[in-house]
Coordinates of C-alpha atoms and ligand atoms in Angstrom, one line a residue:
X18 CA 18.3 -8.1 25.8
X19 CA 15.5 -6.0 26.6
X20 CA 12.3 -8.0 25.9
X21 CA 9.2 -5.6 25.9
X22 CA 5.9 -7.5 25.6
X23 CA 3.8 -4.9 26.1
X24 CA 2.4 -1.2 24.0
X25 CA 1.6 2.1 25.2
X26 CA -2.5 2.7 24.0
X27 CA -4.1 4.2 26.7
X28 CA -1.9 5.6 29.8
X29 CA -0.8 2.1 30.9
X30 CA 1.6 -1.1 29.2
X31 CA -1.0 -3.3 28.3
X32 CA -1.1 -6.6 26.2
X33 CA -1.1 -5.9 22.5
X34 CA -3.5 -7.7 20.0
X35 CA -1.0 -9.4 18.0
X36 CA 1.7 -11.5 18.5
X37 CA 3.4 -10.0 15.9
X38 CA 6.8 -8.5 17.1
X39 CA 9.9 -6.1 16.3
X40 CA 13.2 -7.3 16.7
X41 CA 16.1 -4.5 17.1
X42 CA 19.6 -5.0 16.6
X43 CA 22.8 -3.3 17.6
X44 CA 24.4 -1.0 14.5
X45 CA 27.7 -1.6 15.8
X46 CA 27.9 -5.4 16.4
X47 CA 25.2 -6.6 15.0
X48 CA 23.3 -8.8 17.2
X49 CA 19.9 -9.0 18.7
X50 CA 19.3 -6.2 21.5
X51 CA 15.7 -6.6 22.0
X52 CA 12.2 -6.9 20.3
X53 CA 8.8 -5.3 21.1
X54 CA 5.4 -5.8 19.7
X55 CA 4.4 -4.9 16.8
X56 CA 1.1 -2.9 16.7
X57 CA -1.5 -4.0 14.4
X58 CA -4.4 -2.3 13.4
X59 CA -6.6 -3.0 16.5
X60 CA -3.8 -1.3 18.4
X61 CA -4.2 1.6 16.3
X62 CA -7.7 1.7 16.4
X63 CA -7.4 1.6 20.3
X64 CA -4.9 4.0 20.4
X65 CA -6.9 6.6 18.7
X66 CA -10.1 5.9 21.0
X67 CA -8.1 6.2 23.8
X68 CA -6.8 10.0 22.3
X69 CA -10.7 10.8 21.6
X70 CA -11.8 10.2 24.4
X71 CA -8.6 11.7 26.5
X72 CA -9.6 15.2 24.2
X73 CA -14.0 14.4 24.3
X74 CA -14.4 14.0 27.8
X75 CA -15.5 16.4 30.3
X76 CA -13.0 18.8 31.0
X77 CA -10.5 16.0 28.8
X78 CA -7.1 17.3 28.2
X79 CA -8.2 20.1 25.7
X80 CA -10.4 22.0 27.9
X81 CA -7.4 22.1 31.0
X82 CA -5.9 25.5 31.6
X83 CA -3.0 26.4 29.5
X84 CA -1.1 26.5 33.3
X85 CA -2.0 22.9 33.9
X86 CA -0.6 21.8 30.7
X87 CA 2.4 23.6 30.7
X88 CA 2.9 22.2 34.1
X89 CA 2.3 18.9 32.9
X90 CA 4.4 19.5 30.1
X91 CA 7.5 20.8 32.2
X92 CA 7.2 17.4 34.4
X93 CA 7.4 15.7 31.3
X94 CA 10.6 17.4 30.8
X95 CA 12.0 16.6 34.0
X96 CA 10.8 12.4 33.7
X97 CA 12.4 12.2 30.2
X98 CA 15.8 14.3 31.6
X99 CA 15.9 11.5 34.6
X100 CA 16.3 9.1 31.9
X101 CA 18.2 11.0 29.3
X102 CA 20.9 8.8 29.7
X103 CA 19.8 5.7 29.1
X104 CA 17.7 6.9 26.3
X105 CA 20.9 8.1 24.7
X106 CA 22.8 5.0 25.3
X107 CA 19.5 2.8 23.7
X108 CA 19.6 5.6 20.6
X109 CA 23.5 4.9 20.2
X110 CA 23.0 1.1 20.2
X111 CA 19.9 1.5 17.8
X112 CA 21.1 3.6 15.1
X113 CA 25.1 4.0 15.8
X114 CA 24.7 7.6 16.8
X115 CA 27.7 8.7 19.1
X116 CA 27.2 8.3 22.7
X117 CA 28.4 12.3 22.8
X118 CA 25.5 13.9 20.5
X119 CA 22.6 11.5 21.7
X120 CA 23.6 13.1 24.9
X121 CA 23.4 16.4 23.5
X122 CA 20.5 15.8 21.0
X123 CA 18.4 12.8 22.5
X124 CA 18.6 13.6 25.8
X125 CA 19.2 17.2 26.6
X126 CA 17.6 19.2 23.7
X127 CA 14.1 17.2 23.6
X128 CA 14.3 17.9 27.8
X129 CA 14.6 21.7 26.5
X130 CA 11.8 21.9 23.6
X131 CA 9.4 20.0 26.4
X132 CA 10.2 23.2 28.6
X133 CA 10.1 25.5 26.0
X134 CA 6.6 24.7 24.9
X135 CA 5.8 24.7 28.4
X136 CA 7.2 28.6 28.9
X137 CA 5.1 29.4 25.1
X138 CA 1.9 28.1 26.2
X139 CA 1.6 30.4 29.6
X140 CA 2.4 33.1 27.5
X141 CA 0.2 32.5 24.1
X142 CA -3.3 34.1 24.2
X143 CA -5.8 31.8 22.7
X144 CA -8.8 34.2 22.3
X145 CA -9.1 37.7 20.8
X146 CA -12.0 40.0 20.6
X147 CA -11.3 42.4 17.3
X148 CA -13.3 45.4 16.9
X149 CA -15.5 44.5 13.6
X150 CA -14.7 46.8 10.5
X151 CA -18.3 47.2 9.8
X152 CA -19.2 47.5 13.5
X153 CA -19.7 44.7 15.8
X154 CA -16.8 42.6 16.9
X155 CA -15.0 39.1 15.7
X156 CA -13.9 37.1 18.6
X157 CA -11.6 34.6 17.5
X158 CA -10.5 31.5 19.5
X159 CA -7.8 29.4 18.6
X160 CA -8.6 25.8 19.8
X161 CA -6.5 22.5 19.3
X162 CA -6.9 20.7 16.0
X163 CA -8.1 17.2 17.9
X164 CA -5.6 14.3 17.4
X165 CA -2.8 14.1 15.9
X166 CA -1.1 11.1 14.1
X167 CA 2.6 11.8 14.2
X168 CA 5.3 9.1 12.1
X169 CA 9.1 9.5 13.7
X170 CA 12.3 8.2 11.5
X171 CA 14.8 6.5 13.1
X172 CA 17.7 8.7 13.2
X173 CA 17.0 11.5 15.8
X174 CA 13.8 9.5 17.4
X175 CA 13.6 11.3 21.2
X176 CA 14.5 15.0 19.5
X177 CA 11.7 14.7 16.6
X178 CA 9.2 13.2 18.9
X179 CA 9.8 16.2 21.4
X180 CA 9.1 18.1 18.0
X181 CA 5.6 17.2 17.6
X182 CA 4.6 16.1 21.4
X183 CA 5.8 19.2 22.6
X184 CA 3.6 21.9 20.8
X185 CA 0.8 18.9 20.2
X186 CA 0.1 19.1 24.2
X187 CA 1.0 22.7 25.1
X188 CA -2.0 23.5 22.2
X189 CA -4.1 21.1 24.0
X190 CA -4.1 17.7 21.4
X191 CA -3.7 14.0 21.9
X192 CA -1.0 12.4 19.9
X193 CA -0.4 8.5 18.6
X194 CA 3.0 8.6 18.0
X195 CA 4.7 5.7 15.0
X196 CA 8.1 5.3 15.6
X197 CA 10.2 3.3 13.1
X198 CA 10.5 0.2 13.6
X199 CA 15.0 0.3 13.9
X200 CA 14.1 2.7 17.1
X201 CA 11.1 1.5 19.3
X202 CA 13.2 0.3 22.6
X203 CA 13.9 4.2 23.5
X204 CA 10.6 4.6 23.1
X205 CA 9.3 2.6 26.3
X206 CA 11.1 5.1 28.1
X207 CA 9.6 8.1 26.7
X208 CA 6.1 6.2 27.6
X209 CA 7.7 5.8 31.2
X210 CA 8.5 9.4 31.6
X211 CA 4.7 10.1 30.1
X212 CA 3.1 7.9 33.3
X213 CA 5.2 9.1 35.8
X214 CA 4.6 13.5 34.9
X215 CA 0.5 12.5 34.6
X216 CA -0.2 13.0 31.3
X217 CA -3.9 11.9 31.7
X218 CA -4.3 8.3 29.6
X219 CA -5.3 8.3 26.2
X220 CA -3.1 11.9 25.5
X221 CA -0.1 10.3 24.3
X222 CA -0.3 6.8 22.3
X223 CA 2.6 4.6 21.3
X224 CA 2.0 2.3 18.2
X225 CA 5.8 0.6 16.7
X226 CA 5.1 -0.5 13.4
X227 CA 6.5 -0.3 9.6
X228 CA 5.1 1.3 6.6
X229 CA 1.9 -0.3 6.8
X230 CA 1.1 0.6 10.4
X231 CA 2.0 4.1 9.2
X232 CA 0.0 4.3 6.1
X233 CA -3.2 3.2 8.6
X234 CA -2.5 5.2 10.8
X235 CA -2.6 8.3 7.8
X236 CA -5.8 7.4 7.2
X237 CA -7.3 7.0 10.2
X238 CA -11.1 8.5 10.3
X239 CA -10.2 9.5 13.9
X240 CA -7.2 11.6 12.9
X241 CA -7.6 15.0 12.6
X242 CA -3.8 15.9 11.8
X243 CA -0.7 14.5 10.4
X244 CA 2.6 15.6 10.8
X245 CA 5.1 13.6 9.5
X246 CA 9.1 13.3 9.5
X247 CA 10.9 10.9 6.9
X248 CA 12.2 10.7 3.5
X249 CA 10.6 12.5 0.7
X250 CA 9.2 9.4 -1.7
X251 CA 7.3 8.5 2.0
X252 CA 6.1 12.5 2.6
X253 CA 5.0 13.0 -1.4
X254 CA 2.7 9.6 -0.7
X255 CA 1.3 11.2 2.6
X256 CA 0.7 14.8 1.7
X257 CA -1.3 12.5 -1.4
X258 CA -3.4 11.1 1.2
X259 CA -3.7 14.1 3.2
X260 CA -4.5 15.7 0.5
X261 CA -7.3 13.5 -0.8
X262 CA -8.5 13.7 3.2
X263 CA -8.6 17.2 3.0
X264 CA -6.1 16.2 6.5
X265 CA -4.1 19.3 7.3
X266 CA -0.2 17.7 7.6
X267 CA 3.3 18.6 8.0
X268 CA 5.9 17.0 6.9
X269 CA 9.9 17.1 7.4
X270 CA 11.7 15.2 5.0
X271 CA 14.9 15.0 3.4
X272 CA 17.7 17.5 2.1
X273 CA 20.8 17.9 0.4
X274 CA 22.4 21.0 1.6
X275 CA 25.5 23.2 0.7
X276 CA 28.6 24.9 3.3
X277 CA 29.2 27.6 1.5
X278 CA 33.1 28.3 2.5
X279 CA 33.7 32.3 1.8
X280 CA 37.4 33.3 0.9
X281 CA 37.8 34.7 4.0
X282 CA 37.2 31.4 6.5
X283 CA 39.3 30.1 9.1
X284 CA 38.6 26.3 8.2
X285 CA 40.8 25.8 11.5
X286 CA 38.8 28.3 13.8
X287 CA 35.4 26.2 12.6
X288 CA 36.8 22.8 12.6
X289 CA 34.4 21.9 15.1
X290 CA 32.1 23.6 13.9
X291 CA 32.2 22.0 10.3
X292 CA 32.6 18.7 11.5
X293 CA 29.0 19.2 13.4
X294 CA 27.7 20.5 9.8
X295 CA 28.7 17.9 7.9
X296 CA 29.5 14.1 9.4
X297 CA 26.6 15.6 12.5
X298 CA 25.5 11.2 13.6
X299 CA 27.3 9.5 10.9
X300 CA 26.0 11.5 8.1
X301 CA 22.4 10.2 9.0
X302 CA 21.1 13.8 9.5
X303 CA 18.6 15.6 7.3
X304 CA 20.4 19.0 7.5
X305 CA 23.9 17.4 7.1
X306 CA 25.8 19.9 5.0
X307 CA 27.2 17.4 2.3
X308 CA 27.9 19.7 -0.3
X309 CA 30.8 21.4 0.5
X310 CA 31.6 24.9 -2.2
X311 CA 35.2 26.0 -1.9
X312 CA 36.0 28.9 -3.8
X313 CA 38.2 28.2 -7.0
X314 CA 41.5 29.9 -5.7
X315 CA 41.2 28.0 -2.2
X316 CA 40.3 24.9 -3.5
X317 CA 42.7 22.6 -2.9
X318 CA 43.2 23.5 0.4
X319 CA 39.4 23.4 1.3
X320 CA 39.8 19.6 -0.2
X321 CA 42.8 18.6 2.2
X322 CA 41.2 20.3 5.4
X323 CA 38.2 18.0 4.4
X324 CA 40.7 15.2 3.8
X325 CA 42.4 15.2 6.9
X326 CA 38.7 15.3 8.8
X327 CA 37.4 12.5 7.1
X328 CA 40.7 10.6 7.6
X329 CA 41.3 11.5 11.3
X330 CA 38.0 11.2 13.2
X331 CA 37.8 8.3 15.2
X332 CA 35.5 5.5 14.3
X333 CA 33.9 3.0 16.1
X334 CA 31.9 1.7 18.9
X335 CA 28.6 4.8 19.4
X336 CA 29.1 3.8 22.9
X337 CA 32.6 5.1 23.6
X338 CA 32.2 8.8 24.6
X339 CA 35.6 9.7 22.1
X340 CA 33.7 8.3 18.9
X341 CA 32.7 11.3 16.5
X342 CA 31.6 8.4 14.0
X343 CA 29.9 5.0 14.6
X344 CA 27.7 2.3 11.9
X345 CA 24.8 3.0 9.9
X346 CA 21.3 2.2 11.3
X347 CA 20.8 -1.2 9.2
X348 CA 22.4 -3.0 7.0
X349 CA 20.4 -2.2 4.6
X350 CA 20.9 1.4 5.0
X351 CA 24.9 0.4 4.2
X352 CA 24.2 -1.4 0.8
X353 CA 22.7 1.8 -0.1
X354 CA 25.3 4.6 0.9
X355 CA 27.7 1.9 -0.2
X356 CA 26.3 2.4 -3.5
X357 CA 25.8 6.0 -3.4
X358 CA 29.5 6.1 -3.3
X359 CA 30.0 3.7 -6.1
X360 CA 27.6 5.3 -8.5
X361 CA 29.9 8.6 -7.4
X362 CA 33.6 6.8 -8.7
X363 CA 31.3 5.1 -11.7
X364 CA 30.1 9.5 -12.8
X365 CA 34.1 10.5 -12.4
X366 CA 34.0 11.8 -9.5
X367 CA 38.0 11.9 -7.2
X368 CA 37.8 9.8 -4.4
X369 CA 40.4 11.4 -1.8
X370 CA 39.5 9.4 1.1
X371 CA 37.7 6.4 2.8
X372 CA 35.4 4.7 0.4
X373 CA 35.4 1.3 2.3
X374 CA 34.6 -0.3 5.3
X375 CA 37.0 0.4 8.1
X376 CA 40.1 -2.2 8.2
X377 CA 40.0 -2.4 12.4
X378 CA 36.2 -3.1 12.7
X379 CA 35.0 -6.7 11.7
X380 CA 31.5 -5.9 12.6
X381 CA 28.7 -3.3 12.8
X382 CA 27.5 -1.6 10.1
X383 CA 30.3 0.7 9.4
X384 CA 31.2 2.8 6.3
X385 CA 34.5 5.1 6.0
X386 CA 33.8 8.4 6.3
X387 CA 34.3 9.1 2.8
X388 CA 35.3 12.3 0.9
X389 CA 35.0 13.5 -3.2
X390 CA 36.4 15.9 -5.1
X391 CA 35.8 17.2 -8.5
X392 CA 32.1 16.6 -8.2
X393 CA 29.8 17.4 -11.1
X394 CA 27.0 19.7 -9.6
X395 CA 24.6 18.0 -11.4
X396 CA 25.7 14.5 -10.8
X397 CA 23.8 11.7 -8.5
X398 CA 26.0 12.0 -5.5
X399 CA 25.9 15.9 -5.8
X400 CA 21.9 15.9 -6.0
X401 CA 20.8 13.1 -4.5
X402 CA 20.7 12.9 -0.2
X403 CA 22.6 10.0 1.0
X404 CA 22.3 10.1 4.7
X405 CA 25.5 8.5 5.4
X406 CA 29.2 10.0 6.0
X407 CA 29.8 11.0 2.9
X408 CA 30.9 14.5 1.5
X409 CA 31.4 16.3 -2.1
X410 CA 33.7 19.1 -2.7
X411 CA 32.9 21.2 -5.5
X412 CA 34.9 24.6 -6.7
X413 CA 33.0 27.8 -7.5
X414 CA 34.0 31.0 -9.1
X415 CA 32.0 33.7 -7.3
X416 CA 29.8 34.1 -4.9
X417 CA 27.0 34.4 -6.9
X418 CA 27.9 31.1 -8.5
X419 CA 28.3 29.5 -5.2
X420 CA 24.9 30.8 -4.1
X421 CA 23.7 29.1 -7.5
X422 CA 25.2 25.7 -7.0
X423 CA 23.6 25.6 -3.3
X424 CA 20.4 26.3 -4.8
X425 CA 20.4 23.7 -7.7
X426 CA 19.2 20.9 -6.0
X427 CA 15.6 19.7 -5.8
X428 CA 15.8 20.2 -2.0
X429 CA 15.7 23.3 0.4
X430 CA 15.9 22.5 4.0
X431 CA 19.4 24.3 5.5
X432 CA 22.8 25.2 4.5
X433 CA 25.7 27.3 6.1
X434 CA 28.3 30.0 4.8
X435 CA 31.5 30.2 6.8
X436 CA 33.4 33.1 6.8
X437 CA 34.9 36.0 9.1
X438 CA 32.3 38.5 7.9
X439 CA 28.7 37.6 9.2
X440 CA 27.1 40.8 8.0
X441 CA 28.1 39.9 4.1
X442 CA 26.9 36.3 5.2
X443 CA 23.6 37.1 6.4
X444 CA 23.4 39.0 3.0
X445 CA 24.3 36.6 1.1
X446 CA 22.3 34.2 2.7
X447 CA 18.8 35.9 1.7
X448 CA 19.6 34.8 -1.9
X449 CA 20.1 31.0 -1.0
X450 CA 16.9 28.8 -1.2
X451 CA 16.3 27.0 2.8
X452 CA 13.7 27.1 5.4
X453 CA 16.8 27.0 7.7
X454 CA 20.7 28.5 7.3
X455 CA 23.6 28.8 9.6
X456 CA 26.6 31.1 9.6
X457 CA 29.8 29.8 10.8
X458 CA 27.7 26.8 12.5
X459 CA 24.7 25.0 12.0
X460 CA 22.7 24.2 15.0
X461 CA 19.2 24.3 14.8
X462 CA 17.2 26.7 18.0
X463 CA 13.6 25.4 19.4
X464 CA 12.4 29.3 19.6
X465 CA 12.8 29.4 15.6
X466 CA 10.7 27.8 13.1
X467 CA 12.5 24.6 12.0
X468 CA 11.5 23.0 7.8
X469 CA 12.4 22.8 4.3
X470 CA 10.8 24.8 1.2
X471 CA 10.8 22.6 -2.1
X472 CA 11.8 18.6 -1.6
X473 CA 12.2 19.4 1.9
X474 CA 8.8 19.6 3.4
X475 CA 5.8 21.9 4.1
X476 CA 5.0 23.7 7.0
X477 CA 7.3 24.8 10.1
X478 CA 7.8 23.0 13.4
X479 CA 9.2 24.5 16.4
X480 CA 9.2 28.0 17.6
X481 CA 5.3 29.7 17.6
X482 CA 5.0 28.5 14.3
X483 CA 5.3 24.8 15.8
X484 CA 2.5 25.7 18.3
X485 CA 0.1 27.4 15.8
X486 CA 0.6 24.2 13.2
X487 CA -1.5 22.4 16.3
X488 CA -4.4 24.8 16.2
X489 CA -7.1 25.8 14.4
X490 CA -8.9 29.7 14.3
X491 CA -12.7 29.6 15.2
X492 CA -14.3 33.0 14.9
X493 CA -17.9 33.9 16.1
X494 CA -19.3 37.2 14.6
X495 CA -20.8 40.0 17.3
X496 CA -23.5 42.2 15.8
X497 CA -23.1 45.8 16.7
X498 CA -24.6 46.9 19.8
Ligands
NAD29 P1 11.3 6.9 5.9 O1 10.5 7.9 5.1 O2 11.6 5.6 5.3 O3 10.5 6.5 7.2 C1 10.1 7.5 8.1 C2 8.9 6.9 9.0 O4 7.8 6.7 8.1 C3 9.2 5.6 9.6 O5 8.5 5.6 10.9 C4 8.5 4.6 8.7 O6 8.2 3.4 9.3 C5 7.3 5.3 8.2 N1 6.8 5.0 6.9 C6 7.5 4.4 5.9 N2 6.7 4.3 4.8 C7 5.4 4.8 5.2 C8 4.2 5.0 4.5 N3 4.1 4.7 3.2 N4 3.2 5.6 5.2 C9 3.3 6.0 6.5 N5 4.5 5.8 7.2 C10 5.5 5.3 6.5 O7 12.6 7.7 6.4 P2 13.8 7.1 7.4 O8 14.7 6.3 6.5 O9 13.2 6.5 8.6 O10 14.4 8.5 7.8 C11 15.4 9.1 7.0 C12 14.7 10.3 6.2 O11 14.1 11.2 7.1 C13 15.7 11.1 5.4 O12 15.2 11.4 4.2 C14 15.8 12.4 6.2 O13 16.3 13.5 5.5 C15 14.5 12.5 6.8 N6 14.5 13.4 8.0 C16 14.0 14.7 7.8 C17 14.0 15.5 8.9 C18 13.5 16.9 8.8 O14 13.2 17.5 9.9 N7 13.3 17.5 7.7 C19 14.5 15.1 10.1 C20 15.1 13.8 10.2 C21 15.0 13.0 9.1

């Protein structure tokens, strides 16, 4: 039981103002783990003084040479790798993601983006004189946007905070950081790993808390940015308030994407490959590839490959490095896939396998991985995201058509196309609507920009595009000579 009774404000664990708390359970058997404080609004207020001041005074974190920070930043990297296993193992145990990808994803690749932003930032010019077109000269400085209130979901809560915390301090910001409230023990030691690589105090803030802690923290007069990542009813109601703020904000939110399986794939060769795409931490993944498009003459074999997947990956405990599926985050996260796939049998749709909860766990919040067939295009299960492991196969009769189906959902954030030729993929894969696409995998790179177009989001993160969503362009005219 891991008992914290302390939050993150301002450099050092100090006494929160509430006795309010957060208690966190195990996905996969249930019971208490641990509990932290909640913060309440005095911690947020503190939090954001703490980031002011961090950024306002002299020679604060803003005004340090891009060297220092990306030194900073590269320690960072180093703390948060010397715990990267025991952040994995607290992830698994939090939201039943296998002990395998939190080590790959929770652990490894948020170690990577902290160095990457490091590398960007001693390489990125922040000011430029331009020769004026009507004489004179523009110089143009790109300075940090101030600080920046960032909101974390629970399913990939280390990677998604190195998404924003990464190019937030390499462009010179200060950061309070709202994780959800089903992943807050990892985050203690992410603040750990923040002490010990001397990020000055105040730069990084830590404030666990629900909706309403979130919605404060939106709103914030002392917040000069928002970047968000969550579900798409939560990012519509904070680009509204961003909006009415005149608050520049990103946000990352859900998806529904397509595998687009060309008549020419090895399903074998990718198995791997399309189990990543697809059942990627239970299903919970915003880029998971549910929609799988077999084309009409391969269809049936496209369905039993998929069959056979679904029936033969091994369930159970996140913690056991051979799992490749373990529980939903909450419990109330399984009512709702669990009725996702109801609604699916209820619209017609061929259930081939799983469905249930599995027969050889009596705890945890576990659902089959479960596969469709026949799926109408149109129908709930086929637009709607579900975030659990859950897939729909659907026939096409062309490629065009296929390319039509992917694109007919409200969403836009990735998709793949498997096949043996990648030059007719990476045509056809200007025609299908995504911020993001993969061919023959789908694994998303921190030197590319990373987001959805349409239901998915607005803006980019990662890659230079994740850097420059951190600053802002200040030009000061020069009058000819
Ligand atoms: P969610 O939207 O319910 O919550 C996300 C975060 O927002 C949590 O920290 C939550 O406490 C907070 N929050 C909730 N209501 C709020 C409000 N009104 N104002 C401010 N903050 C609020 O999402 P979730 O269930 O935690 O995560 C799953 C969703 O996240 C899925 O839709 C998934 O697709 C999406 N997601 C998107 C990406 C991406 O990069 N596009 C990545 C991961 C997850």
């Amino acid at each position: 039981m891991l008992e914290y009774r302390t939050l993150f404000l301002d450099g050092v664990q100090a006494a929160p103002s509430s006795t309010h708390s957060i208690t966190v359970r195990s996905a996969a058997t249930e019971e208490i783990i641990g509990s932290v404080p909640a913060a309440v609004e005095a911690d947020v207020d503190a939090a954001v003084a703490a980031a002011r001041r961090a950024l306002d005074d002299h020679r604060g974190w803003s005004g340090w040479h891009p060297a220092e920070r990306a030194a900073t930043l590269d320690r960072l990297a180093s703390e948060f790798e010397a715990r990267g296993e025991e952040v994995a193992a607290r992830v698994a145990q939090q939201n039943g993601m296998p002990i395998s990808t939190a080590l790959a994803l929770e652990s490894a690749l948020p170690a990577a983006v902290y160095r990457y932003y490091a590398e960007l930032v001693r390489n990125t010019e922040f000011e430029e004189l331009r020769a004026g077109l009507l004489g004179g000269a523009a110089h143009v400085r790109r300075v940090p946007v101030g600080v920046v209130g960032a909101i974390i979901p629970w399913n990939y809560p280390n990677l998604l905070t190195s998404f924003k915390v990464a190019p937030a301090l390499a462009a010179g910001c200060a950061i309070v950081l709202k994780p959800s409230p089903e992943t807050t023990l990892d985050s203690y030691l992410f603040a750990e790993a923040v002490v010990r690589s001397e990020v000055p105090a105040g730069v990084v803030g830590i404030v666990p808390g629900g909706a309403d802690i979130g919605r404060y923290l939106v709103s914030h007069p002392g917040i000069d940015k928002v970047t968000f990542t969550g579900s798409t009813a939560v990012g519509r109601e904070i680009g509204g308030r961003c909006g009415e703020l005149l608050r520049p904000v990103t946000l990352e939110l859900g998806g529904k994407s397509a595998a687009i399986i060309l008549d020419d794939a090895d399903l074998t060769l990718h198995a791997e490959g399309l189990f990543q795409a697809t059942l990627l931490n239970n299903g919970q993944t915003c880029v998971a590839n549910t929609r799988i498009l077999a084309p009409r003459g391969r269809y049936a074999e496209v369905v039993d490959f998929f069959a056979e997947m679904v029936k033969g990956c091994s369930v159970g405990d996140p913690l056991l490095p051979e799992t490749q599926v373990g529980p939903l985050v909450s419990e109330n996260h399984r009512r709702r896939v669990e009725g996702y796939i109801a609604r699916g049998i209820a619209d017609g749709a061929r259930l081939i396998a799983g469905g249930g909860r599995p027969a050889h766990l009596d705890r945890g919040w576990f659902v089959e991985p479960t596969l469709f067939a026949d799926v109408d295009p149109a129908s709930v299960i086929a637009q709607e995201e579900i975030f659990g492991p859950v897939l729909s196969v659907m026939p096409y009769d062309s490629v065009a058509d296929a390319v039509r189906i992917a694109n007919d959902t409200g969403y836009g954030l990735a998709g793949t196309i498997w096949t043996a030729d990648v030059d007719a993929a990476r045509g056809i894969g200007r025609a299908v609507d995504s911020g993001t696409l993969g061919i023959n995998h789908y694994m998303l790179d921190p030197v590319a920009p990373f987001g959805g177009i349409k239901a998915s989001g607005l803006g980019r993160e990662l890659g230079p595009e994740g850097l420059a969503a951190y600053l802002q362009s200040r030009t000061t005219y020069l009058a000819p000579a």
